[in-house]
GROMACS .gro file of C-alpha atoms in nm:
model
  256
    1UNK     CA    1  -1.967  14.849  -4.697
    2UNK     CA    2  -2.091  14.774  -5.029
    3UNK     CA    3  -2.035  14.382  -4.951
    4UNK     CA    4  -2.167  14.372  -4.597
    5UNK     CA    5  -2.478  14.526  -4.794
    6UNK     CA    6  -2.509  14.244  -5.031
    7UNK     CA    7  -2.589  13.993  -4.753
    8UNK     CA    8  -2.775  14.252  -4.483
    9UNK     CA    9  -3.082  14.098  -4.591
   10UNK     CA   10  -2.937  13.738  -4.475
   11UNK     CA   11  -2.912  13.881  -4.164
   12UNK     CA   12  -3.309  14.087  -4.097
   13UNK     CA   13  -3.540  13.866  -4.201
   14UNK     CA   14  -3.858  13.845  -4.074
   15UNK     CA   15  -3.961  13.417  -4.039
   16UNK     CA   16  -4.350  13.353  -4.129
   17UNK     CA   17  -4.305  13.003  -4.053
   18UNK     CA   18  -4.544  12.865  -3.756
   19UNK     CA   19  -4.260  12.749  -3.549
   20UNK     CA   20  -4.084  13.106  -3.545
   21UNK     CA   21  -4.452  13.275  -3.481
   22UNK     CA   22  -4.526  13.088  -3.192
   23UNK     CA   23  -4.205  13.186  -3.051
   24UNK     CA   24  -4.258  13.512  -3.098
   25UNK     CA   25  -4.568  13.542  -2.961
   26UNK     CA   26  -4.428  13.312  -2.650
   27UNK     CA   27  -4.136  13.540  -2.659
   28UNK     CA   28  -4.344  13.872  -2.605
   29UNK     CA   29  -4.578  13.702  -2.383
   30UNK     CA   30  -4.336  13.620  -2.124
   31UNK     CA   31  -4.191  13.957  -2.117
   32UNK     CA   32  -4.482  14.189  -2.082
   33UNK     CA   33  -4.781  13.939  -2.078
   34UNK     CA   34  -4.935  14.050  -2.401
   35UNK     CA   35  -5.059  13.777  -2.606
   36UNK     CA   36  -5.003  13.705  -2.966
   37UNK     CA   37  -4.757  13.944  -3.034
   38UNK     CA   38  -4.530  13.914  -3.359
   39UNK     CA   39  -4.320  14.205  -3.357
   40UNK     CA   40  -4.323  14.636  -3.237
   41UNK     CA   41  -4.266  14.900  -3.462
   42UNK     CA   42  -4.101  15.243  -3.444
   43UNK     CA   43  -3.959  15.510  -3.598
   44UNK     CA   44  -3.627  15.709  -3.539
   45UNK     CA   45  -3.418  15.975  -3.693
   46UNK     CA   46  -3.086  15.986  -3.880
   47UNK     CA   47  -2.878  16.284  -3.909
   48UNK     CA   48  -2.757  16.346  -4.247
   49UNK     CA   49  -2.610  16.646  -4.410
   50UNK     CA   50  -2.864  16.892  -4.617
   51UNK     CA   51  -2.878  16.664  -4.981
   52UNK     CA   52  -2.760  16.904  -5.279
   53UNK     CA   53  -3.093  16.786  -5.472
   54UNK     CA   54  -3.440  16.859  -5.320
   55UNK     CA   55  -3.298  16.942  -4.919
   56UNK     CA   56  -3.624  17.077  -4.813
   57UNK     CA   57  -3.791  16.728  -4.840
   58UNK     CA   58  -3.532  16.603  -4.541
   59UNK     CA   59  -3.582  16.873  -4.340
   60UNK     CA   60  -3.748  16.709  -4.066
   61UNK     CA   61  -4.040  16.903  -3.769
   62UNK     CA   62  -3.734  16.939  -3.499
   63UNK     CA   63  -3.542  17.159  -3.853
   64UNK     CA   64  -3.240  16.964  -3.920
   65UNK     CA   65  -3.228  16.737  -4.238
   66UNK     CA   66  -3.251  16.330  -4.195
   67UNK     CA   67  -3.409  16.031  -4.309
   68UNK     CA   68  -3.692  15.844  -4.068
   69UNK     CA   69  -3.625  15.509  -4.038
   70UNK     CA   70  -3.848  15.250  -3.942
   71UNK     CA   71  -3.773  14.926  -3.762
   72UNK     CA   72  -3.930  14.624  -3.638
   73UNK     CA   73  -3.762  14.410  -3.384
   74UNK     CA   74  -3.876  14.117  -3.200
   75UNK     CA   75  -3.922  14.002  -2.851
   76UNK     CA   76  -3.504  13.945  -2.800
   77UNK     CA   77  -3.464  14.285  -2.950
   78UNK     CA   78  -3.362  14.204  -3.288
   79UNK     CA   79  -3.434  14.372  -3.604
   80UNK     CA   80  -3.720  14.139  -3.834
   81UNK     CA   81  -3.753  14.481  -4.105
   82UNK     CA   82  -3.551  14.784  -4.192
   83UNK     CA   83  -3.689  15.054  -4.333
   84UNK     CA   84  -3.445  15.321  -4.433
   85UNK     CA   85  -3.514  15.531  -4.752
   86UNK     CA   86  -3.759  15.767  -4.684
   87UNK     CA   87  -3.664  16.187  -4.597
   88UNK     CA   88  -3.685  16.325  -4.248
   89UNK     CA   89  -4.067  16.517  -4.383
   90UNK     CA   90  -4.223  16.182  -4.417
   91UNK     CA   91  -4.421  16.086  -4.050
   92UNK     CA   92  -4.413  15.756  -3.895
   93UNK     CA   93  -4.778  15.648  -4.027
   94UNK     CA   94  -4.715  15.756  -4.333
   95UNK     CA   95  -4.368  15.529  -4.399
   96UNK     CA   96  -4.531  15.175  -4.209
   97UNK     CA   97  -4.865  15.229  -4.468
   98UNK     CA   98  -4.569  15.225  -4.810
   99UNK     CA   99  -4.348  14.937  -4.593
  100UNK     CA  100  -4.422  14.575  -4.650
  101UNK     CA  101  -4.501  14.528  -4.286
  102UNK     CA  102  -4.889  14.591  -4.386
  103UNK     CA  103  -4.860  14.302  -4.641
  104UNK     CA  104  -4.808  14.016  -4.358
  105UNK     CA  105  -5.182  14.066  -4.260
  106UNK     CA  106  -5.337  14.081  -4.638
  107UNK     CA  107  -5.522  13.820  -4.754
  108UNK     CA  108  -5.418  13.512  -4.822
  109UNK     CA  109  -5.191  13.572  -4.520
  110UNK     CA  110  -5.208  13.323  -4.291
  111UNK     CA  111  -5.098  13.534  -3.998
  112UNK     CA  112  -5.365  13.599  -3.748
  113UNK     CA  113  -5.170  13.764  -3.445
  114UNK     CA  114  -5.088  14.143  -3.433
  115UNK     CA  115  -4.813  14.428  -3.389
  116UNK     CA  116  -4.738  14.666  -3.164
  117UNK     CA  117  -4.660  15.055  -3.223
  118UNK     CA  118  -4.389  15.211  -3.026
  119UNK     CA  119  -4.557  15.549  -3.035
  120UNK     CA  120  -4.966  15.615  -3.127
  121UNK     CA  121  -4.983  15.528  -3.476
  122UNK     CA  122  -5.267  15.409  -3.744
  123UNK     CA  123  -5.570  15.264  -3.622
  124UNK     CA  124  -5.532  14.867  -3.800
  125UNK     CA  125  -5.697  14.573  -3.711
  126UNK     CA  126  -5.371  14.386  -3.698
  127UNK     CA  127  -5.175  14.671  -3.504
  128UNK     CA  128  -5.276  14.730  -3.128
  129UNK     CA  129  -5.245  15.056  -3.043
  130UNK     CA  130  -5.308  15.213  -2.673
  131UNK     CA  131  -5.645  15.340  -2.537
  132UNK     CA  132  -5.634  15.701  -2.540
  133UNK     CA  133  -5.922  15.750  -2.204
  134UNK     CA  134  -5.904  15.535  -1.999
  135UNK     CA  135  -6.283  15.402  -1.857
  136UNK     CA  136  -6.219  15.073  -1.718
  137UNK     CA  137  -5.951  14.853  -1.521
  138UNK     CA  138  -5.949  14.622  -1.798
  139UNK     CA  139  -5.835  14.914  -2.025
  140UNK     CA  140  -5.576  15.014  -1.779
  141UNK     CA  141  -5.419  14.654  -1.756
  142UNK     CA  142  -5.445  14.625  -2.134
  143UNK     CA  143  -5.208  14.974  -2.162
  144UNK     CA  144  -4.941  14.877  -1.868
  145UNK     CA  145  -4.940  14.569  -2.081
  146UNK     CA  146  -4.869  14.708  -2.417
  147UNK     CA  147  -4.587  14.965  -2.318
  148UNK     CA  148  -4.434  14.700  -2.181
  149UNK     CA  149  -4.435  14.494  -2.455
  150UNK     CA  150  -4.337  14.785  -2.630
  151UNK     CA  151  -4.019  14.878  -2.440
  152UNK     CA  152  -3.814  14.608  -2.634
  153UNK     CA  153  -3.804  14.871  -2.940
  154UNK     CA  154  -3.635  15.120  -2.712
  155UNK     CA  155  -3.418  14.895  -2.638
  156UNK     CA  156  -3.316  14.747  -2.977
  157UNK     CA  157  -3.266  15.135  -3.059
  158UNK     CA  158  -3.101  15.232  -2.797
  159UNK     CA  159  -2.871  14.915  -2.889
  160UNK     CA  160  -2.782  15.007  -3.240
  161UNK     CA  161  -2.716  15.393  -3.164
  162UNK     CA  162  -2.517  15.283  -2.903
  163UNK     CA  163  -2.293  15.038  -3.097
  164UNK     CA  164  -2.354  15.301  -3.412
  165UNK     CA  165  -2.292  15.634  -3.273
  166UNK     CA  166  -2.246  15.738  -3.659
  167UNK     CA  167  -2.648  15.682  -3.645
  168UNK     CA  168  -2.723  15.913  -3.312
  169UNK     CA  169  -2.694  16.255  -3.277
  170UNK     CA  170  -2.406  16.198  -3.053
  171UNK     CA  171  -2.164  16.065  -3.371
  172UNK     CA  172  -2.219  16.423  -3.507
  173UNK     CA  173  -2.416  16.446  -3.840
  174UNK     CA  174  -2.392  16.124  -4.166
  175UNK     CA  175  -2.185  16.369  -4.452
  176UNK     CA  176  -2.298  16.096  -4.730
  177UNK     CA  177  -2.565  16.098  -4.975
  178UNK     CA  178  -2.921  16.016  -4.847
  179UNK     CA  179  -2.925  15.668  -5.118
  180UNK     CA  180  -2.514  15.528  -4.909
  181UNK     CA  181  -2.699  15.648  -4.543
  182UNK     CA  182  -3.001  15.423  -4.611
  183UNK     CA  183  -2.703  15.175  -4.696
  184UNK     CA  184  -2.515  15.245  -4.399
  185UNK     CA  185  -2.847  15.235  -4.158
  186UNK     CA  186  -2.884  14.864  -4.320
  187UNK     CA  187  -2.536  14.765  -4.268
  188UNK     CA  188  -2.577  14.880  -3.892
  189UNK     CA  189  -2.911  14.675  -3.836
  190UNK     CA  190  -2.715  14.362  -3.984
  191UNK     CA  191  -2.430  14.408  -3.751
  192UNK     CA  192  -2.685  14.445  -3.461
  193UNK     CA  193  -2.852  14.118  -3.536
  194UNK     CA  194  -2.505  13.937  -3.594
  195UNK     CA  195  -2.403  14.052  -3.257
  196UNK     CA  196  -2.729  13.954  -3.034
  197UNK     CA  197  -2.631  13.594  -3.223
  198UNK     CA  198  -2.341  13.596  -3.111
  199UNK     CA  199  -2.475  13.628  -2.733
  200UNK     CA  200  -2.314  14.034  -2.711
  201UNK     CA  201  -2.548  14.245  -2.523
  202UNK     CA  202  -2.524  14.529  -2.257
  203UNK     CA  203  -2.733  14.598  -1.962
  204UNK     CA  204  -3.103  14.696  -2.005
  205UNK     CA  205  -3.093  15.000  -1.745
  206UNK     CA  206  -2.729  15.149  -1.934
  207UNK     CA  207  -2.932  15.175  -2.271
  208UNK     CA  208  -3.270  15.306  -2.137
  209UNK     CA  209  -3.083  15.591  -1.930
  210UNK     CA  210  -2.809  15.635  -2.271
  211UNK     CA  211  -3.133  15.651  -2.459
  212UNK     CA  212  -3.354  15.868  -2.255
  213UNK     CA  213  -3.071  16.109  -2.203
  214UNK     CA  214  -3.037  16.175  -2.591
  215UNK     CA  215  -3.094  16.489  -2.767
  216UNK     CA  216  -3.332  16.265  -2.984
  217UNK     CA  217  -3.517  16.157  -2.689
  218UNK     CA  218  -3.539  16.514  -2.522
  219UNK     CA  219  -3.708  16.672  -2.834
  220UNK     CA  220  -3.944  16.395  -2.852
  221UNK     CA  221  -4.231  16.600  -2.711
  222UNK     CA  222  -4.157  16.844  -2.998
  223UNK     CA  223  -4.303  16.590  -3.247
  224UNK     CA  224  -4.676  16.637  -3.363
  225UNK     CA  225  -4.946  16.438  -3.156
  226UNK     CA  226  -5.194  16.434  -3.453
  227UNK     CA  227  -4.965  16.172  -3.693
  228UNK     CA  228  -5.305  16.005  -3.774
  229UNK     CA  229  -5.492  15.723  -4.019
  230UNK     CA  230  -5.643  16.093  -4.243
  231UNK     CA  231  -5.265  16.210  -4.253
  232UNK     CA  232  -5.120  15.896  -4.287
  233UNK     CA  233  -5.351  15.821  -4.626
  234UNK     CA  234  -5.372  16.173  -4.769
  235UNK     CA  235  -5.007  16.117  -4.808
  236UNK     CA  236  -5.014  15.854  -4.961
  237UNK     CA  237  -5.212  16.044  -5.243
  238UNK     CA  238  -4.966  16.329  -5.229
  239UNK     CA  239  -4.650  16.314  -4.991
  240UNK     CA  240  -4.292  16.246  -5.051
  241UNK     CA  241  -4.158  15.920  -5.206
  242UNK     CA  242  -3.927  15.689  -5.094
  243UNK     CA  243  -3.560  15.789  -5.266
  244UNK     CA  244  -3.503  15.731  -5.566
  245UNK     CA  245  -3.337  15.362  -5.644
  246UNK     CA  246  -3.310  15.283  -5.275
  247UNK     CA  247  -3.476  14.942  -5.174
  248UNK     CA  248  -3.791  15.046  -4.880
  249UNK     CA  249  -3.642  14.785  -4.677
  250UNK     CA  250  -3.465  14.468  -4.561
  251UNK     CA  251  -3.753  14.218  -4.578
  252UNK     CA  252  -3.663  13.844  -4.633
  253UNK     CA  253  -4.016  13.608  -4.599
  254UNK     CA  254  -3.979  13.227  -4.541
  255UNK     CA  255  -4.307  13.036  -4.625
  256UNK     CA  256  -4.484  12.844  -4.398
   0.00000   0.00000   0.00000
């Protein structure tokens, strides 16, 4: 475990290069026809065992204890950022605002395309989120467009639970420390990647139905609606840190 650890960030990388951009954004245009795409991003829980040191801060809004991990995959469903350290309490805004993902579209980035969310998330000039009322056809096309595009993170998470049932409710719940489940939950994203190289994947309609049909997915509509930007920052000011001595994710930039 500890070895395969060492190299996971060989294996998620996310390429800044121009070549890999453009094929990204050619990538997601030819599967849901929205342009200039460079990756989605979502959110999903692990079940882990209540922690012996501070448990209350895992206890997650559907009250069992886990840690919310964030991922970004790309248009062939593989996994460009892991983010795995931070408790089950912590929302989804609140964990991409302390990831590096934000840092690609800082100045003196040179990246001028966008991401998608999975779910509603922050309101970001760089990350296109759907239009909540609807007025016009053009708004309608632009939403069919976007969950498309959107979709592919499903997928790449239904993929990895799938293949990692130790990571889905199914596998029963993680009986390790929070700090070796955030290296596990790497280990598991490497091995995902290494096997979409290696040409391994399953059918598209087996892991929407496996993944629709999961307890996860069934108490989705549990979750709060209201995860917004004056949550998101206030909690940056005064909500839970990432654990202690645990790297915030799996993120290995090549220049241009």
């Amino acid at each position: 475990m500890d070895a395969l650890f060492e190299r996971a960030g060989d294996d998620i990388e996310f390429k800044v290069d121009s070549g890999t951009e453009v094929q990204r954004a050619v990538g997601f245009a030819s599967v849901a026809g929205f342009p200039h795409v460079q990756g989605i991003i979502d959110c999903t829980h692990v079940t882990i065992k209540a922690p012996t040191d501070q448990a209350g801060r895992f206890l997650n809004q559907k009250g069992y204890h886990s840690l919310n991990i964030q991922l970004v995959c790309d248009h062939i469903k593989s996994f460009m950022e892991v983010c795995a350290c931070y408790p089950g309490s912590c929302n989804d805004p609140f964990i991409l605002l302390q990831s590096q993902v934000p840092l690609l579209f800082m100045e003196p980035s040179e990246i001028q395309t966008w991401m998608l969310p999975g779910k509603a998330s922050l309101v970001r000039r760089w990350l296109m989120t759907p239009v909540c009322y609807l007025a016009t056809e053009a708004e309608r096309h632009y939403n069919r467009g976007q969950l498309s595009a959107t979709v592919n993170i499903e997928l790449a998470i239904g993929l990895l639970k799938m293949r990692s049932r130790c990571l889905d409710l199914s596998g029963g719940t993680l009986q390790y420390t929070p700090s070796r489940v955030t290296l596990i939950v790497a280990v598991c994203g490497a091995l995902h990647n290494m096997i979409l190289q290696r040409g391994v994947d399953l059918e598209e309609g087996e892991v929407l139905e496996w993944h629709s049909s999961s307890e996860e997915e069934e108490d989705q509509e549990e979750e709060e609606e209201d995860e917004d930007e004056e949550e998101a920052d206030k909690e940056l000011e005064n909500g839970p840190h990432a654990l202690q001595g645990c790297c915030d994710g799996w993120f290995r930039r090549q220049g241009h």
